[in-house]
Amino acid sequence: VVWKYLLGVEKSDRSNEFTQRKARYEAYREIDKENVEVSKRVRGEATRYLARAKKDNLLDPHTAPAIFEAVICAYINCNNHVEYSPSFVQVCAPFVITMKSECDVYSCFERLVNVIYESLLDNNINKRVAQFLSYFRTLMPELYDYFEEEELDVGEWASSWLRYLLAKELPTQSVLDLWDVYFATPDYVALHPFVCLAILRHLKDSLEDLEQSEIRSMLLRLPKMNISRIVSQAYNIRSEIQARYGAIVSVRA
């Protein structure tokens, strides 16, 4: 529920809360939620996601697929300039878990995907990956060199990490914990790359014991971790980079 306020879906000034909520609900009810092409893709991705997340027991497999389908189709129908991505299911999932109302799921999903899309306009993914890799090489040269020796496709995992706030890679509960921190942080988009670097530092010893296919598997399906420690490490890394570079070039999520 707090996320609605942190994301600006509802205002902290509650004087007009009922009127604003009613208007938002009515506006959502009017949105066309039919999209044959997108619906089919959402259903497939939602089925795969729910199969993976079954052990977490956080989503109702009977009701969740219809919510994913309605919310994501509504968003695409209202934002024709945004191309559908299978990752939208993972980005939507934390809101399906935490929100009771489908309209609230939509409103929060819309806010977050708009932030992700706007960051793409500000700083394209290739530039962000290049900046991220520069920091990675500076901070962890041994691990960076090891990835190169193993001929790991850096673009595959790094672009996804940076683009979708780790919604695809982290276990569901870890995503919820991380986004709790992010949405309470004024510019979580700017912090995110340093969280990614903190995760690499945290996993460094384990990754150096693996071969290419195992590294890839770990990077695309990260283990559960202590998010508060990771975020604390991220702030340390940002300070470390700032000390080395003098000023931080913004790497947006």
PDB file of N, CA and C in Angstrom, residues 103-141:
ATOM      1  N   CYS A 103      -6.793  -1.975 -10.377  1.00  0.00           N
ATOM      2  CA  CYS A 103      -6.532  -0.592 -10.773  1.00  0.00           C
ATOM      3  C   CYS A 103      -5.240  -0.083 -10.135  1.00  0.00           C
ATOM      4  N   ASP A 104      -5.010  -0.424  -8.872  1.00  0.00           N
ATOM      5  CA  ASP A 104      -3.774  -0.006  -8.197  1.00  0.00           C
ATOM      6  C   ASP A 104      -2.559  -0.685  -8.822  1.00  0.00           C
ATOM      7  N   VAL A 105      -2.722  -1.954  -9.183  1.00  0.00           N
ATOM      8  CA  VAL A 105      -1.643  -2.664  -9.889  1.00  0.00           C
ATOM      9  C   VAL A 105      -1.295  -1.902 -11.162  1.00  0.00           C
ATOM     10  N   TYR A 106      -2.319  -1.550 -11.926  1.00  0.00           N
ATOM     11  CA  TYR A 106      -2.100  -0.822 -13.180  1.00  0.00           C
ATOM     12  C   TYR A 106      -1.411   0.519 -12.945  1.00  0.00           C
ATOM     13  N   SER A 107      -1.906   1.276 -11.983  1.00  0.00           N
ATOM     14  CA  SER A 107      -1.371   2.624 -11.746  1.00  0.00           C
ATOM     15  C   SER A 107       0.104   2.580 -11.354  1.00  0.00           C
ATOM     16  N   CYS A 108       0.463   1.633 -10.488  1.00  0.00           N
ATOM     17  CA  CYS A 108       1.866   1.518 -10.054  1.00  0.00           C
ATOM     18  C   CYS A 108       2.746   0.980 -11.177  1.00  0.00           C
ATOM     19  N   PHE A 109       2.230  -0.009 -11.902  1.00  0.00           N
ATOM     20  CA  PHE A 109       2.964  -0.555 -13.044  1.00  0.00           C
ATOM     21  C   PHE A 109       3.214   0.531 -14.084  1.00  0.00           C
ATOM     22  N   GLU A 110       2.180   1.326 -14.357  1.00  0.00           N
ATOM     23  CA  GLU A 110       2.298   2.409 -15.334  1.00  0.00           C
ATOM     24  C   GLU A 110       3.384   3.399 -14.915  1.00  0.00           C
ATOM     25  N   ARG A 111       3.378   3.783 -13.652  1.00  0.00           N
ATOM     26  CA  ARG A 111       4.378   4.745 -13.166  1.00  0.00           C
ATOM     27  C   ARG A 111       5.794   4.196 -13.345  1.00  0.00           C
ATOM     28  N   LEU A 112       5.998   2.934 -12.953  1.00  0.00           N
ATOM     29  CA  LEU A 112       7.347   2.371 -13.009  1.00  0.00           C
ATOM     30  C   LEU A 112       7.818   2.154 -14.440  1.00  0.00           C
ATOM     31  N   VAL A 113       6.962   1.612 -15.295  1.00  0.00           N
ATOM     32  CA  VAL A 113       7.371   1.382 -16.685  1.00  0.00           C
ATOM     33  C   VAL A 113       7.650   2.709 -17.389  1.00  0.00           C
ATOM     34  N   ASN A 114       6.896   3.750 -17.041  1.00  0.00           N
ATOM     35  CA  ASN A 114       7.181   5.069 -17.615  1.00  0.00           C
ATOM     36  C   ASN A 114       8.553   5.574 -17.199  1.00  0.00           C
ATOM     37  N   VAL A 115       8.923   5.336 -15.939  1.00  0.00           N
ATOM     38  CA  VAL A 115      10.266   5.713 -15.472  1.00  0.00           C
ATOM     39  C   VAL A 115      11.330   4.956 -16.264  1.00  0.00           C
ATOM     40  N   ILE A 116      11.105   3.649 -16.448  1.00  0.00           N
ATOM     41  CA  ILE A 116      12.062   2.825 -17.204  1.00  0.00           C
ATOM     42  C   ILE A 116      12.162   3.325 -18.644  1.00  0.00           C
ATOM     43  N   TYR A 117      11.015   3.604 -19.258  1.00  0.00           N
ATOM     44  CA  TYR A 117      11.007   4.055 -20.651  1.00  0.00           C
ATOM     45  C   TYR A 117      11.677   5.420 -20.801  1.00  0.00           C
ATOM     46  N   GLU A 118      11.380   6.338 -19.878  1.00  0.00           N
ATOM     47  CA  GLU A 118      11.986   7.677 -19.938  1.00  0.00           C
ATOM     48  C   GLU A 118      13.496   7.612 -19.760  1.00  0.00           C
ATOM     49  N   SER A 119      13.963   6.683 -18.923  1.00  0.00           N
ATOM     50  CA  SER A 119      15.405   6.554 -18.733  1.00  0.00           C
ATOM     51  C   SER A 119      16.075   6.047 -20.001  1.00  0.00           C
ATOM     52  N   LEU A 120      15.338   5.256 -20.792  1.00  0.00           N
ATOM     53  CA  LEU A 120      15.867   4.803 -22.070  1.00  0.00           C
ATOM     54  C   LEU A 120      16.040   5.965 -23.030  1.00  0.00           C
ATOM     55  N   LEU A 121      15.100   6.903 -22.979  1.00  0.00           N
ATOM     56  CA  LEU A 121      15.195   8.079 -23.848  1.00  0.00           C
ATOM     57  C   LEU A 121      16.366   8.963 -23.440  1.00  0.00           C
ATOM     58  N   ASP A 122      16.572   9.077 -22.118  1.00  0.00           N
ATOM     59  CA  ASP A 122      17.641   9.940 -21.607  1.00  0.00           C
ATOM     60  C   ASP A 122      19.031   9.387 -21.923  1.00  0.00           C
ATOM     61  N   ASN A 123      19.147   8.075 -21.877  1.00  0.00           N
ATOM     62  CA  ASN A 123      20.479   7.477 -21.953  1.00  0.00           C
ATOM     63  C   ASN A 123      20.316   6.063 -22.496  1.00  0.00           C
ATOM     64  N   ASN A 124      20.643   5.855 -23.779  1.00  0.00           N
ATOM     65  CA  ASN A 124      20.319   4.562 -24.383  1.00  0.00           C
ATOM     66  C   ASN A 124      21.081   3.413 -23.731  1.00  0.00           C
ATOM     67  N   ILE A 125      20.554   2.218 -23.924  1.00  0.00           N
ATOM     68  CA  ILE A 125      21.048   1.052 -23.195  1.00  0.00           C
ATOM     69  C   ILE A 125      22.517   0.755 -23.492  1.00  0.00           C
ATOM     70  N   ASN A 126      22.953   0.998 -24.714  1.00  0.00           N
ATOM     71  CA  ASN A 126      24.359   0.727 -25.051  1.00  0.00           C
ATOM     72  C   ASN A 126      25.303   1.628 -24.261  1.00  0.00           C
ATOM     73  N   LYS A 127      24.930   2.894 -24.114  1.00  0.00           N
ATOM     74  CA  LYS A 127      25.749   3.818 -23.328  1.00  0.00           C
ATOM     75  C   LYS A 127      25.777   3.411 -21.868  1.00  0.00           C
ATOM     76  N   ARG A 128      24.623   2.982 -21.357  1.00  0.00           N
ATOM     77  CA  ARG A 128      24.555   2.593 -19.944  1.00  0.00           C
ATOM     78  C   ARG A 128      25.372   1.347 -19.664  1.00  0.00           C
ATOM     79  N   VAL A 129      25.273   0.376 -20.579  1.00  0.00           N
ATOM     80  CA  VAL A 129      26.054  -0.854 -20.407  1.00  0.00           C
ATOM     81  C   VAL A 129      27.546  -0.542 -20.469  1.00  0.00           C
ATOM     82  N   ALA A 130      27.948   0.312 -21.413  1.00  0.00           N
ATOM     83  CA  ALA A 130      29.366   0.675 -21.544  1.00  0.00           C
ATOM     84  C   ALA A 130      29.884   1.344 -20.276  1.00  0.00           C
ATOM     85  N   GLN A 131      29.103   2.266 -19.696  1.00  0.00           N
ATOM     86  CA  GLN A 131      29.516   2.946 -18.469  1.00  0.00           C
ATOM     87  C   GLN A 131      29.585   1.962 -17.303  1.00  0.00           C
ATOM     88  N   PHE A 132      28.587   1.100 -17.218  1.00  0.00           N
ATOM     89  CA  PHE A 132      28.545   0.083 -16.170  1.00  0.00           C
ATOM     90  C   PHE A 132      29.764  -0.831 -16.255  1.00  0.00           C
ATOM     91  N   LEU A 133      30.106  -1.274 -17.466  1.00  0.00           N
ATOM     92  CA  LEU A 133      31.253  -2.170 -17.649  1.00  0.00           C
ATOM     93  C   LEU A 133      32.560  -1.475 -17.307  1.00  0.00           C
ATOM     94  N   SER A 134      32.617  -0.178 -17.569  1.00  0.00           N
ATOM     95  CA  SER A 134      33.809   0.591 -17.195  1.00  0.00           C
ATOM     96  C   SER A 134      34.004   0.567 -15.680  1.00  0.00           C
ATOM     97  N   TYR A 135      32.926   0.775 -14.942  1.00  0.00           N
ATOM     98  CA  TYR A 135      32.995   0.716 -13.485  1.00  0.00           C
ATOM     99  C   TYR A 135      33.331  -0.695 -13.005  1.00  0.00           C
ATOM    100  N   PHE A 136      32.722  -1.675 -13.632  1.00  0.00           N
ATOM    101  CA  PHE A 136      32.956  -3.083 -13.287  1.00  0.00           C
ATOM    102  C   PHE A 136      34.438  -3.430 -13.470  1.00  0.00           C
ATOM    103  N   ARG A 137      35.008  -3.025 -14.602  1.00  0.00           N
ATOM    104  CA  ARG A 137      36.412  -3.311 -14.898  1.00  0.00           C
ATOM    105  C   ARG A 137      37.338  -2.613 -13.902  1.00  0.00           C
ATOM    106  N   THR A 138      36.963  -1.398 -13.505  1.00  0.00           N
ATOM    107  CA  THR A 138      37.772  -0.635 -12.554  1.00  0.00           C
ATOM    108  C   THR A 138      37.749  -1.260 -11.157  1.00  0.00           C
ATOM    109  N   LEU A 139      36.560  -1.673 -10.726  1.00  0.00           N
ATOM    110  CA  LEU A 139      36.389  -2.160  -9.352  1.00  0.00           C
ATOM    111  C   LEU A 139      36.786  -3.612  -9.164  1.00  0.00           C
ATOM    112  N   MET A 140      36.525  -4.438 -10.175  1.00  0.00           N
ATOM    113  CA  MET A 140      36.751  -5.887 -10.053  1.00  0.00           C
ATOM    114  C   MET A 140      37.466  -6.410 -11.297  1.00  0.00           C
ATOM    115  N   PRO A 141      38.702  -5.970 -11.527  1.00  0.00           N
ATOM    116  CA  PRO A 141      39.393  -6.353 -12.766  1.00  0.00           C
ATOM    117  C   PRO A 141      39.572  -7.861 -12.935  1.00  0.00           C
TER     118      PRO A 141
END
